Amino acid sequence: MDPRPAATPADPLRWGFLATGKIARTVADDLALLPEHRMVAVGSRSAESAASFAAEHAPGATAHGSYEALVADPGVEVVYVASPHAFHLEHARLALEAGKHVLVEKPVALRATDAEEMVALARERGLFLMEAMWTACHPVVLAVAARLATGELGRPRHVRGELGFRVDAEPGDRMLDPALGASALLDMGIYPLTLAHLLLGEPVGLTATADLSERGIDLDVVVTARHADGALSTSSASMTSWSDQAAAIATDRGRITFEGQFHHPSRAWFTPVPDGSDNDSTLEVAPEEIVPAEPPLGTGYTHELREVARCLAAGETESPLVPHARTLAVMRTLDEARALAGVRFPDDPAD
């Protein structure tokens, strides 16, 4: 892939938004904070929805009444796929076959085989593809990972994360409809699982249990994983209750905690336990802030958008922050956890 000149306000990276739901609106608000990025087109299944979205988020952007028209728009360089999970492969394929680079909302697909097909097509076409896993691009999370990699904070032995909130929606809502990929694991559990992958690597052993709805989707789920060198992770997600939406990393020298929701934290802290404390937590010293290279901007989606622009300017077809290998590894973990929990989607292949 030939490099694209670095995006600037005079020559912004030109985005096309595929779908106009809640996540697209949130990402559009963050994109508006970046003068070197511009939404030039939006596509929806209805011309009215596309026009309304463009008027609210990007006046002057072209509104397309179909996804096919959006990906054919010659002014669009990168397509952001924001449709429900069940349609990610179809819509990413549409964009890639039209010669567009793609940022696809997480989870990248419903299952690992679909994600593998998506990655293979991007590589075949020589196009950029990235899952919109904003956590992996977030400066605070990156600072934590970098400090852990040096060994100065100790060896991580346990990563815990939970994300949950009540979903009060109609049965046909994408959060509750199996045909649209509804799943607490895929919607929320992917965040603590990604954090565990980022810090501990792909699991070598897994257990999972869930409470299922009458339609067979996981409303509450807990995944426990064993990683290399015996490190453990516990990840939980809920669509029925309000969790503290927190994460913590226990090392053999202390613990790391996050301020704010862990998947887009405002700050992070390391609290060491001095040698010779004899397990007496009262001897902990004052926490040290883990300072990121740059402060978080906006809600946090800005950083994944900037990473796309950086990769295109470098001629990279995948991001080192969200590499295809990790995206596929997380999808394999989701597949295994879903199977252990007894969750199936209508179009899952027969066993």
mmCIF file of C-alpha atoms in Angstrom:
data_model
loop_
_atom_site.group_PDB
_atom_site.id
_atom_site.type_symbol
_atom_site.label_atom_id
_atom_site.label_comp_id
_atom_site.label_asym_id
_atom_site.label_seq_id
_atom_site.Cartn_x
_atom_site.Cartn_y
_atom_site.Cartn_z
ATOM 1 C CA MET A 1 0.000 0.000 0.000
ATOM 2 C CA ASP A 2 1.399 3.380 -0.990
ATOM 3 C CA PRO A 3 1.615 5.865 1.876
ATOM 4 C CA ARG A 4 -0.917 8.647 2.017
ATOM 5 C CA PRO A 5 0.500 12.097 2.796
ATOM 6 C CA ALA A 6 0.082 12.922 6.469
ATOM 7 C CA ALA A 7 -3.397 14.244 7.158
ATOM 8 C CA THR A 8 -3.590 17.990 7.787
ATOM 9 C CA PRO A 9 -6.414 20.498 8.114
ATOM 10 C CA ALA A 10 -5.709 21.478 4.499
ATOM 11 C CA ASP A 11 -5.690 17.842 3.359
ATOM 12 C CA PRO A 12 -7.805 15.958 5.910
ATOM 13 C CA LEU A 13 -8.373 12.236 5.980
ATOM 14 C CA ARG A 14 -11.772 11.801 4.369
ATOM 15 C CA TRP A 15 -14.176 9.494 6.212
ATOM 16 C CA GLY A 16 -17.395 7.825 5.193
ATOM 17 C CA PHE A 17 -19.649 6.599 8.003
ATOM 18 C CA LEU A 18 -21.575 3.404 7.277
ATOM 19 C CA ALA A 19 -24.669 3.368 9.553
ATOM 20 C CA THR A 20 -26.056 6.094 11.779
ATOM 21 C CA GLY A 21 -26.700 4.480 15.171
ATOM 22 C CA LYS A 22 -25.613 5.497 18.653
ATOM 23 C CA ILE A 23 -21.951 4.485 18.344
ATOM 24 C CA ALA A 24 -21.617 6.306 15.004
ATOM 25 C CA ARG A 25 -22.916 9.480 16.643
ATOM 26 C CA THR A 26 -20.450 9.223 19.510
ATOM 27 C CA VAL A 27 -17.495 8.617 17.198
ATOM 28 C CA ALA A 28 -18.623 11.469 14.952
ATOM 29 C CA ASP A 29 -18.501 13.841 17.918
ATOM 30 C CA ASP A 30 -14.886 12.837 18.602
ATOM 31 C CA LEU A 31 -13.928 13.063 14.930
ATOM 32 C CA ALA A 32 -15.132 16.668 14.944
ATOM 33 C CA LEU A 33 -12.376 17.444 17.491
ATOM 34 C CA LEU A 34 -9.685 16.549 14.933
ATOM 35 C CA PRO A 35 -9.163 19.249 12.278
ATOM 36 C CA GLU A 36 -7.048 16.867 10.187
ATOM 37 C CA HIS A 37 -10.027 14.493 9.818
ATOM 38 C CA ARG A 38 -13.312 15.128 8.042
ATOM 39 C CA MET A 39 -16.517 13.212 7.538
ATOM 40 C CA VAL A 40 -17.303 13.720 3.865
ATOM 41 C CA ALA A 41 -20.111 11.172 3.469
ATOM 42 C CA VAL A 42 -22.556 9.078 5.440
ATOM 43 C CA GLY A 43 -24.565 6.076 4.327
ATOM 44 C CA SER A 44 -27.739 4.613 5.745
ATOM 45 C CA ARG A 45 -30.474 2.264 4.621
ATOM 46 C CA SER A 46 -32.670 5.337 4.287
ATOM 47 C CA ALA A 47 -31.859 8.647 2.682
ATOM 48 C CA GLU A 48 -33.707 10.466 5.475
ATOM 49 C CA SER A 49 -31.543 8.955 8.214
ATOM 50 C CA ALA A 50 -28.340 9.717 6.306
ATOM 51 C CA ALA A 51 -29.415 13.316 5.688
ATOM 52 C CA SER A 52 -30.360 13.847 9.329
ATOM 53 C CA PHE A 53 -27.036 12.414 10.543
ATOM 54 C CA ALA A 54 -25.038 14.560 8.112
ATOM 55 C CA ALA A 55 -26.933 17.705 9.069
ATOM 56 C CA GLU A 56 -26.237 17.108 12.758
ATOM 57 C CA HIS A 57 -22.632 15.899 12.635
ATOM 58 C CA ALA A 58 -21.081 17.037 9.362
ATOM 59 C CA PRO A 59 -22.972 19.754 7.497
ATOM 60 C CA GLY A 60 -21.954 19.577 3.859
ATOM 61 C CA ALA A 61 -21.231 15.845 3.921
ATOM 62 C CA THR A 62 -22.889 13.801 1.191
ATOM 63 C CA ALA A 63 -25.822 11.734 2.431
ATOM 64 C CA HIS A 64 -26.284 8.377 0.710
ATOM 65 C CA GLY A 65 -29.464 6.328 0.972
ATOM 66 C CA SER A 66 -27.585 3.026 0.621
ATOM 67 C CA TYR A 67 -24.339 1.495 1.780
ATOM 68 C CA GLU A 68 -23.428 0.645 -1.814
ATOM 69 C CA ALA A 69 -23.581 4.317 -2.742
ATOM 70 C CA LEU A 70 -21.451 5.259 0.254
ATOM 71 C CA VAL A 71 -18.579 2.898 -0.569
ATOM 72 C CA ALA A 72 -18.690 3.991 -4.224
ATOM 73 C CA ASP A 73 -18.272 7.656 -3.263
ATOM 74 C CA PRO A 74 -14.921 8.741 -4.793
ATOM 75 C CA GLY A 75 -14.386 11.303 -2.054
ATOM 76 C CA VAL A 76 -14.257 8.668 0.715
ATOM 77 C CA GLU A 77 -10.849 7.290 1.711
ATOM 78 C CA VAL A 78 -11.774 5.304 4.836
ATOM 79 C CA VAL A 79 -15.104 3.687 5.683
ATOM 80 C CA TYR A 80 -16.056 3.429 9.336
ATOM 81 C CA VAL A 81 -18.396 0.442 9.715
ATOM 82 C CA ALA A 82 -20.802 1.135 12.586
ATOM 83 C CA SER A 83 -23.592 -1.324 11.810
ATOM 84 C CA PRO A 84 -24.650 -4.124 14.221
ATOM 85 C CA HIS A 85 -22.123 -6.928 14.762
ATOM 86 C CA ALA A 86 -24.039 -9.404 12.618
ATOM 87 C CA PHE A 87 -23.446 -7.263 9.514
ATOM 88 C CA HIS A 88 -19.794 -6.331 10.033
ATOM 89 C CA LEU A 89 -18.392 -8.915 7.632
ATOM 90 C CA GLU A 90 -20.906 -8.050 4.925
ATOM 91 C CA HIS A 91 -20.314 -4.327 5.206
ATOM 92 C CA ALA A 92 -16.536 -4.514 5.585
ATOM 93 C CA ARG A 93 -16.441 -6.742 2.522
ATOM 94 C CA LEU A 94 -18.528 -4.187 0.625
ATOM 95 C CA ALA A 95 -16.077 -1.416 1.475
ATOM 96 C CA LEU A 96 -12.926 -3.441 0.823
ATOM 97 C CA GLU A 97 -14.206 -4.634 -2.543
ATOM 98 C CA ALA A 98 -14.828 -0.990 -3.415
ATOM 99 C CA GLY A 99 -11.175 -0.256 -2.688
ATOM 100 C CA LYS A 100 -11.689 1.587 0.590
ATOM 101 C CA HIS A 101 -9.677 1.290 3.786
ATOM 102 C CA VAL A 102 -11.810 0.127 6.707
ATOM 103 C CA LEU A 103 -12.199 0.791 10.419
ATOM 104 C CA VAL A 104 -14.813 -1.662 11.698
ATOM 105 C CA GLU A 105 -16.518 -1.311 15.062
ATOM 106 C CA LYS A 106 -15.800 -3.913 17.726
ATOM 107 C CA PRO A 107 -16.286 -6.797 17.853
ATOM 108 C CA VAL A 108 -14.889 -7.001 14.346
ATOM 109 C CA ALA A 109 -17.293 -9.872 13.555
ATOM 110 C CA LEU A 110 -19.529 -12.454 15.213
ATOM 111 C CA ARG A 111 -16.963 -15.241 15.090
ATOM 112 C CA ALA A 112 -13.286 -15.850 14.339
ATOM 113 C CA THR A 113 -13.877 -17.420 10.911
ATOM 114 C CA ASP A 114 -15.693 -14.264 9.764
ATOM 115 C CA ALA A 115 -12.845 -12.112 11.073
ATOM 116 C CA GLU A 116 -10.305 -14.298 9.275
ATOM 117 C CA GLU A 117 -12.200 -13.822 6.018
ATOM 118 C CA MET A 118 -12.196 -10.058 6.531
ATOM 119 C CA VAL A 119 -8.459 -9.950 7.228
ATOM 120 C CA ALA A 120 -7.692 -12.180 4.239
ATOM 121 C CA LEU A 121 -9.665 -9.905 1.911
ATOM 122 C CA ALA A 122 -7.924 -6.768 3.190
ATOM 123 C CA ARG A 123 -4.524 -8.378 2.684
ATOM 124 C CA GLU A 124 -5.488 -9.601 -0.784
ATOM 125 C CA ARG A 125 -6.547 -6.071 -1.765
ATOM 126 C CA GLY A 126 -3.580 -4.399 -0.055
ATOM 127 C CA LEU A 127 -5.914 -2.235 2.025
ATOM 128 C CA PHE A 128 -5.828 -1.055 5.627
ATOM 129 C CA LEU A 129 -8.167 -2.803 8.072
ATOM 130 C CA MET A 130 -8.467 -2.224 11.808
ATOM 131 C CA GLU A 131 -10.928 -3.155 14.509
ATOM 132 C CA ALA A 132 -12.138 -0.039 16.313
ATOM 133 C CA MET A 133 -10.786 -1.191 19.660
ATOM 134 C CA TRP A 134 -10.254 2.259 21.119
ATOM 135 C CA THR A 135 -8.978 0.855 24.418
ATOM 136 C CA ALA A 136 -5.845 -0.476 22.719
ATOM 137 C CA CYS A 137 -5.118 3.016 21.323
ATOM 138 C CA HIS A 138 -5.885 4.907 24.523
ATOM 139 C CA PRO A 139 -2.844 6.799 25.889
ATOM 140 C CA VAL A 140 -3.441 5.795 29.519
ATOM 141 C CA VAL A 141 -3.779 2.097 28.658
ATOM 142 C CA LEU A 142 -0.705 2.313 26.417
ATOM 143 C CA ALA A 143 1.271 3.907 29.254
ATOM 144 C CA VAL A 144 0.264 1.086 31.617
ATOM 145 C CA ALA A 145 1.282 -1.575 29.094
ATOM 146 C CA ALA A 146 4.617 0.151 28.449
ATOM 147 C CA ARG A 147 5.475 0.445 32.137
ATOM 148 C CA LEU A 148 4.568 -3.195 32.756
ATOM 149 C CA ALA A 149 6.731 -4.250 29.818
ATOM 150 C CA THR A 150 9.803 -2.736 31.482
ATOM 151 C CA GLY A 151 9.336 -4.967 34.533
ATOM 152 C CA GLU A 152 9.676 -2.067 36.972
ATOM 153 C CA LEU A 153 6.104 -2.501 38.235
ATOM 154 C CA GLY A 154 6.558 -6.213 38.774
ATOM 155 C CA ARG A 155 5.238 -9.272 37.000
ATOM 156 C CA PRO A 156 1.470 -9.182 36.360
ATOM 157 C CA ARG A 157 -0.221 -12.181 37.970
ATOM 158 C CA HIS A 158 -3.909 -11.321 37.746
ATOM 159 C CA VAL A 159 -5.952 -8.962 35.561
ATOM 160 C CA ARG A 160 -9.541 -8.294 36.608
ATOM 161 C CA GLY A 161 -12.062 -6.304 34.613
ATOM 162 C CA GLU A 162 -15.804 -5.879 34.597
ATOM 163 C CA LEU A 163 -18.211 -3.860 32.528
ATOM 164 C CA GLY A 164 -21.943 -3.849 33.086
ATOM 165 C CA PHE A 165 -25.045 -1.710 32.931
ATOM 166 C CA ARG A 166 -28.768 -2.302 32.672
ATOM 167 C CA VAL A 167 -30.143 -2.644 29.173
ATOM 168 C CA ASP A 168 -33.798 -1.620 29.144
ATOM 169 C CA ALA A 169 -34.806 -2.018 25.520
ATOM 170 C CA GLU A 170 -37.462 -3.505 23.290
ATOM 171 C CA PRO A 171 -36.952 -7.156 22.209
ATOM 172 C CA GLY A 172 -36.085 -6.069 18.670
ATOM 173 C CA ASP A 173 -33.267 -3.798 19.823
ATOM 174 C CA ARG A 174 -29.837 -4.923 18.647
ATOM 175 C CA MET A 175 -28.736 -5.340 22.279
ATOM 176 C CA LEU A 176 -31.334 -8.082 22.814
ATOM 177 C CA ASP A 177 -31.886 -9.635 19.378
ATOM 178 C CA PRO A 178 -29.827 -12.792 18.691
ATOM 179 C CA ALA A 179 -30.144 -12.209 14.937
ATOM 180 C CA LEU A 180 -28.219 -8.944 15.376
ATOM 181 C CA GLY A 181 -25.452 -10.495 17.489
ATOM 182 C CA ALA A 182 -26.805 -9.507 20.903
ATOM 183 C CA SER A 183 -24.441 -10.669 23.646
ATOM 184 C CA ALA A 184 -23.068 -9.201 26.860
ATOM 185 C CA LEU A 185 -19.834 -11.023 26.052
ATOM 186 C CA LEU A 186 -19.434 -9.441 22.613
ATOM 187 C CA ASP A 187 -20.728 -5.992 23.545
ATOM 188 C CA MET A 188 -19.051 -5.534 26.928
ATOM 189 C CA GLY A 189 -16.959 -8.584 27.783
ATOM 190 C CA ILE A 190 -14.680 -7.904 24.836
ATOM 191 C CA TYR A 191 -13.179 -4.981 26.782
ATOM 192 C CA PRO A 192 -11.813 -6.839 29.829
ATOM 193 C CA LEU A 193 -10.829 -9.739 27.569
ATOM 194 C CA THR A 194 -8.901 -7.357 25.307
ATOM 195 C CA LEU A 195 -7.158 -5.833 28.328
ATOM 196 C CA ALA A 196 -6.142 -9.324 29.465
ATOM 197 C CA HIS A 197 -4.863 -10.204 25.976
ATOM 198 C CA LEU A 198 -2.966 -6.920 25.785
ATOM 199 C CA LEU A 199 -1.180 -7.453 29.102
ATOM 200 C CA LEU A 200 -0.988 -11.260 29.441
ATOM 201 C CA GLY A 201 -1.292 -12.636 25.921
ATOM 202 C CA GLU A 202 -3.751 -15.158 24.510
ATOM 203 C CA PRO A 203 -5.174 -17.567 27.118
ATOM 204 C CA VAL A 204 -3.992 -21.169 27.270
ATOM 205 C CA GLY A 205 -7.053 -22.294 29.255
ATOM 206 C CA LEU A 206 -10.552 -20.950 29.686
ATOM 207 C CA THR A 207 -13.768 -21.368 31.668
ATOM 208 C CA ALA A 208 -16.993 -19.432 31.167
ATOM 209 C CA THR A 209 -20.480 -19.355 32.625
ATOM 210 C CA ALA A 210 -23.482 -17.191 31.799
ATOM 211 C CA ASP A 211 -27.098 -16.470 32.598
ATOM 212 C CA LEU A 212 -29.069 -16.677 29.352
ATOM 213 C CA SER A 213 -32.237 -14.907 28.267
ATOM 214 C CA GLU A 214 -35.281 -16.793 27.005
ATOM 215 C CA ARG A 215 -33.941 -16.153 23.489
ATOM 216 C CA GLY A 216 -30.574 -17.660 24.356
ATOM 217 C CA ILE A 217 -28.346 -14.600 24.599
ATOM 218 C CA ASP A 218 -25.965 -14.098 27.504
ATOM 219 C CA LEU A 219 -27.246 -11.384 29.812
ATOM 220 C CA ASP A 220 -24.514 -11.885 32.416
ATOM 221 C CA VAL A 221 -21.245 -13.698 31.830
ATOM 222 C CA VAL A 222 -17.978 -14.413 33.636
ATOM 223 C CA VAL A 223 -14.821 -15.697 31.927
ATOM 224 C CA THR A 224 -11.781 -16.961 33.806
ATOM 225 C CA ALA A 225 -8.609 -17.542 31.825
ATOM 226 C CA ARG A 226 -5.128 -18.927 32.451
ATOM 227 C CA HIS A 227 -2.307 -17.279 30.534
ATOM 228 C CA ALA A 228 1.399 -17.929 30.059
ATOM 229 C CA ASP A 229 3.457 -18.508 33.203
ATOM 230 C CA GLY A 230 0.301 -19.163 35.224
ATOM 231 C CA ALA A 231 -1.057 -15.613 35.205
ATOM 232 C CA LEU A 232 -4.846 -15.414 35.485
ATOM 233 C CA SER A 233 -7.574 -13.081 34.303
ATOM 234 C CA THR A 234 -11.233 -12.729 35.231
ATOM 235 C CA SER A 235 -13.583 -10.849 32.928
ATOM 236 C CA SER A 236 -17.246 -10.179 33.559
ATOM 237 C CA ALA A 237 -20.021 -8.416 31.672
ATOM 238 C CA SER A 238 -23.643 -7.689 32.456
ATOM 239 C CA MET A 239 -26.718 -6.308 30.741
ATOM 240 C CA THR A 240 -28.824 -6.566 33.905
ATOM 241 C CA SER A 241 -26.838 -4.694 36.567
ATOM 242 C CA TRP A 242 -24.562 -1.743 37.171
ATOM 243 C CA SER A 243 -21.005 -2.907 37.803
ATOM 244 C CA ASP A 244 -18.251 -0.573 38.952
ATOM 245 C CA GLN A 245 -16.862 -0.758 35.380
ATOM 246 C CA ALA A 246 -13.384 -1.026 36.849
ATOM 247 C CA ALA A 247 -10.248 -3.047 36.260
ATOM 248 C CA ALA A 248 -7.166 -3.812 38.329
ATOM 249 C CA ILE A 249 -3.845 -5.471 37.643
ATOM 250 C CA ALA A 250 -2.126 -7.302 40.490
ATOM 251 C CA THR A 251 1.625 -7.768 40.183
ATOM 252 C CA ASP A 252 4.185 -9.296 42.505
ATOM 253 C CA ARG A 253 5.185 -5.744 43.508
ATOM 254 C CA GLY A 254 1.829 -4.007 43.892
ATOM 255 C CA ARG A 255 -1.306 -3.190 41.952
ATOM 256 C CA ILE A 256 -2.459 -0.935 39.130
ATOM 257 C CA THR A 257 -5.865 0.713 39.197
ATOM 258 C CA PHE A 258 -7.673 2.976 36.754
ATOM 259 C CA GLU A 259 -9.574 6.188 37.345
ATOM 260 C CA GLY A 260 -12.857 6.285 35.464
ATOM 261 C CA GLN A 261 -14.146 3.488 33.289
ATOM 262 C CA PHE A 262 -11.202 1.205 32.628
ATOM 263 C CA HIS A 263 -11.742 0.873 28.874
ATOM 264 C CA HIS A 264 -11.224 4.630 28.456
ATOM 265 C CA PRO A 265 -9.688 5.765 31.750
ATOM 266 C CA SER A 266 -8.787 9.289 32.695
ATOM 267 C CA ARG A 267 -5.755 8.239 34.785
ATOM 268 C CA ALA A 268 -3.961 5.159 36.129
ATOM 269 C CA TRP A 269 -2.068 4.540 39.359
ATOM 270 C CA PHE A 270 0.484 2.063 40.647
ATOM 271 C CA THR A 271 0.430 1.326 44.360
ATOM 272 C CA PRO A 272 3.544 -0.610 45.396
ATOM 273 C CA VAL A 273 3.806 -2.803 48.448
ATOM 274 C CA PRO A 274 7.271 -2.401 50.003
ATOM 275 C CA ASP A 275 9.501 -5.418 50.395
ATOM 276 C CA GLY A 276 9.263 -6.873 53.876
ATOM 277 C CA SER A 277 5.652 -5.781 54.364
ATOM 278 C CA ASP A 278 4.778 -9.329 55.456
ATOM 279 C CA ASN A 279 1.453 -9.017 53.574
ATOM 280 C CA ASP A 280 0.440 -6.067 55.730
ATOM 281 C CA SER A 281 -1.534 -3.829 53.374
ATOM 282 C CA THR A 282 -1.294 -0.940 55.830
ATOM 283 C CA LEU A 283 2.336 -0.561 54.779
ATOM 284 C CA GLU A 284 1.475 0.359 51.214
ATOM 285 C CA VAL A 285 3.092 3.562 50.043
ATOM 286 C CA ALA A 286 1.368 6.412 48.233
ATOM 287 C CA PRO A 287 0.242 5.551 44.703
ATOM 288 C CA GLU A 288 2.278 6.771 41.755
ATOM 289 C CA GLU A 289 0.476 8.077 38.692
ATOM 290 C CA ILE A 290 1.351 6.329 35.440
ATOM 291 C CA VAL A 291 1.625 9.342 33.169
ATOM 292 C CA PRO A 292 0.617 8.891 29.514
ATOM 293 C CA ALA A 293 2.536 10.375 26.613
ATOM 294 C CA GLU A 294 -0.459 12.598 25.861
ATOM 295 C CA PRO A 295 -3.690 13.350 27.718
ATOM 296 C CA PRO A 296 -6.890 11.643 26.582
ATOM 297 C CA LEU A 297 -8.812 13.732 24.073
ATOM 298 C CA GLY A 298 -12.581 13.805 23.847
ATOM 299 C CA THR A 299 -14.370 10.638 24.784
ATOM 300 C CA GLY A 300 -11.328 8.667 23.626
ATOM 301 C CA TYR A 301 -12.257 7.562 20.119
ATOM 302 C CA THR A 302 -9.984 10.312 18.812
ATOM 303 C CA HIS A 303 -6.952 8.120 19.437
ATOM 304 C CA GLU A 304 -8.101 5.239 17.239
ATOM 305 C CA LEU A 305 -8.964 7.745 14.484
ATOM 306 C CA ARG A 306 -5.490 9.263 14.728
ATOM 307 C CA GLU A 307 -3.961 5.790 14.611
ATOM 308 C CA VAL A 308 -5.727 5.099 11.318
ATOM 309 C CA ALA A 309 -4.306 8.309 9.855
ATOM 310 C CA ARG A 310 -0.815 7.508 11.168
ATOM 311 C CA CYS A 311 -0.890 4.020 9.636
ATOM 312 C CA LEU A 312 -2.033 5.305 6.247
ATOM 313 C CA ALA A 313 0.736 7.910 6.228
ATOM 314 C CA ALA A 314 3.245 5.145 7.041
ATOM 315 C CA GLY A 315 1.892 2.842 4.338
ATOM 316 C CA GLU A 316 0.855 0.225 6.917
ATOM 317 C CA THR A 317 -2.050 -2.106 6.187
ATOM 318 C CA GLU A 318 -2.534 -2.960 9.858
ATOM 319 C CA SER A 319 -1.945 -1.146 13.117
ATOM 320 C CA PRO A 320 0.745 -2.285 15.554
ATOM 321 C CA LEU A 321 -1.566 -1.094 18.345
ATOM 322 C CA VAL A 322 -4.494 -3.210 17.105
ATOM 323 C CA PRO A 323 -2.753 -5.908 15.038
ATOM 324 C CA HIS A 324 -4.758 -8.449 13.088
ATOM 325 C CA ALA A 325 -3.193 -11.242 15.144
ATOM 326 C CA ARG A 326 -4.585 -9.902 18.420
ATOM 327 C CA THR A 327 -7.982 -9.126 16.889
ATOM 328 C CA LEU A 328 -8.202 -12.745 15.706
ATOM 329 C CA ALA A 329 -6.922 -14.090 19.037
ATOM 330 C CA VAL A 330 -9.586 -12.170 20.959
ATOM 331 C CA MET A 331 -12.228 -13.486 18.540
ATOM 332 C CA ARG A 332 -11.046 -17.054 19.215
ATOM 333 C CA THR A 333 -11.373 -16.402 22.946
ATOM 334 C CA LEU A 334 -14.880 -15.010 22.438
ATOM 335 C CA ASP A 335 -15.823 -18.069 20.364
ATOM 336 C CA GLU A 336 -14.571 -20.457 23.025
ATOM 337 C CA ALA A 337 -16.206 -18.560 25.892
ATOM 338 C CA ARG A 338 -19.494 -18.353 23.997
ATOM 339 C CA ALA A 339 -19.453 -22.094 23.345
ATOM 340 C CA LEU A 340 -18.693 -22.868 26.992
ATOM 341 C CA ALA A 341 -21.540 -20.593 28.077
ATOM 342 C CA GLY A 342 -23.979 -22.225 25.647
ATOM 343 C CA VAL A 343 -24.625 -19.138 23.529
ATOM 344 C CA ARG A 344 -25.413 -19.617 19.836
ATOM 345 C CA PHE A 345 -26.350 -17.186 17.092
ATOM 346 C CA PRO A 346 -28.949 -18.171 14.476
ATOM 347 C CA ASP A 347 -26.387 -18.398 11.670
ATOM 348 C CA ASP A 348 -23.694 -20.242 13.637
ATOM 349 C CA PRO A 349 -22.443 -23.234 11.644
ATOM 350 C CA ALA A 350 -23.695 -26.627 12.762
ATOM 351 C CA ASP A 351 -21.357 -28.546 15.045
#
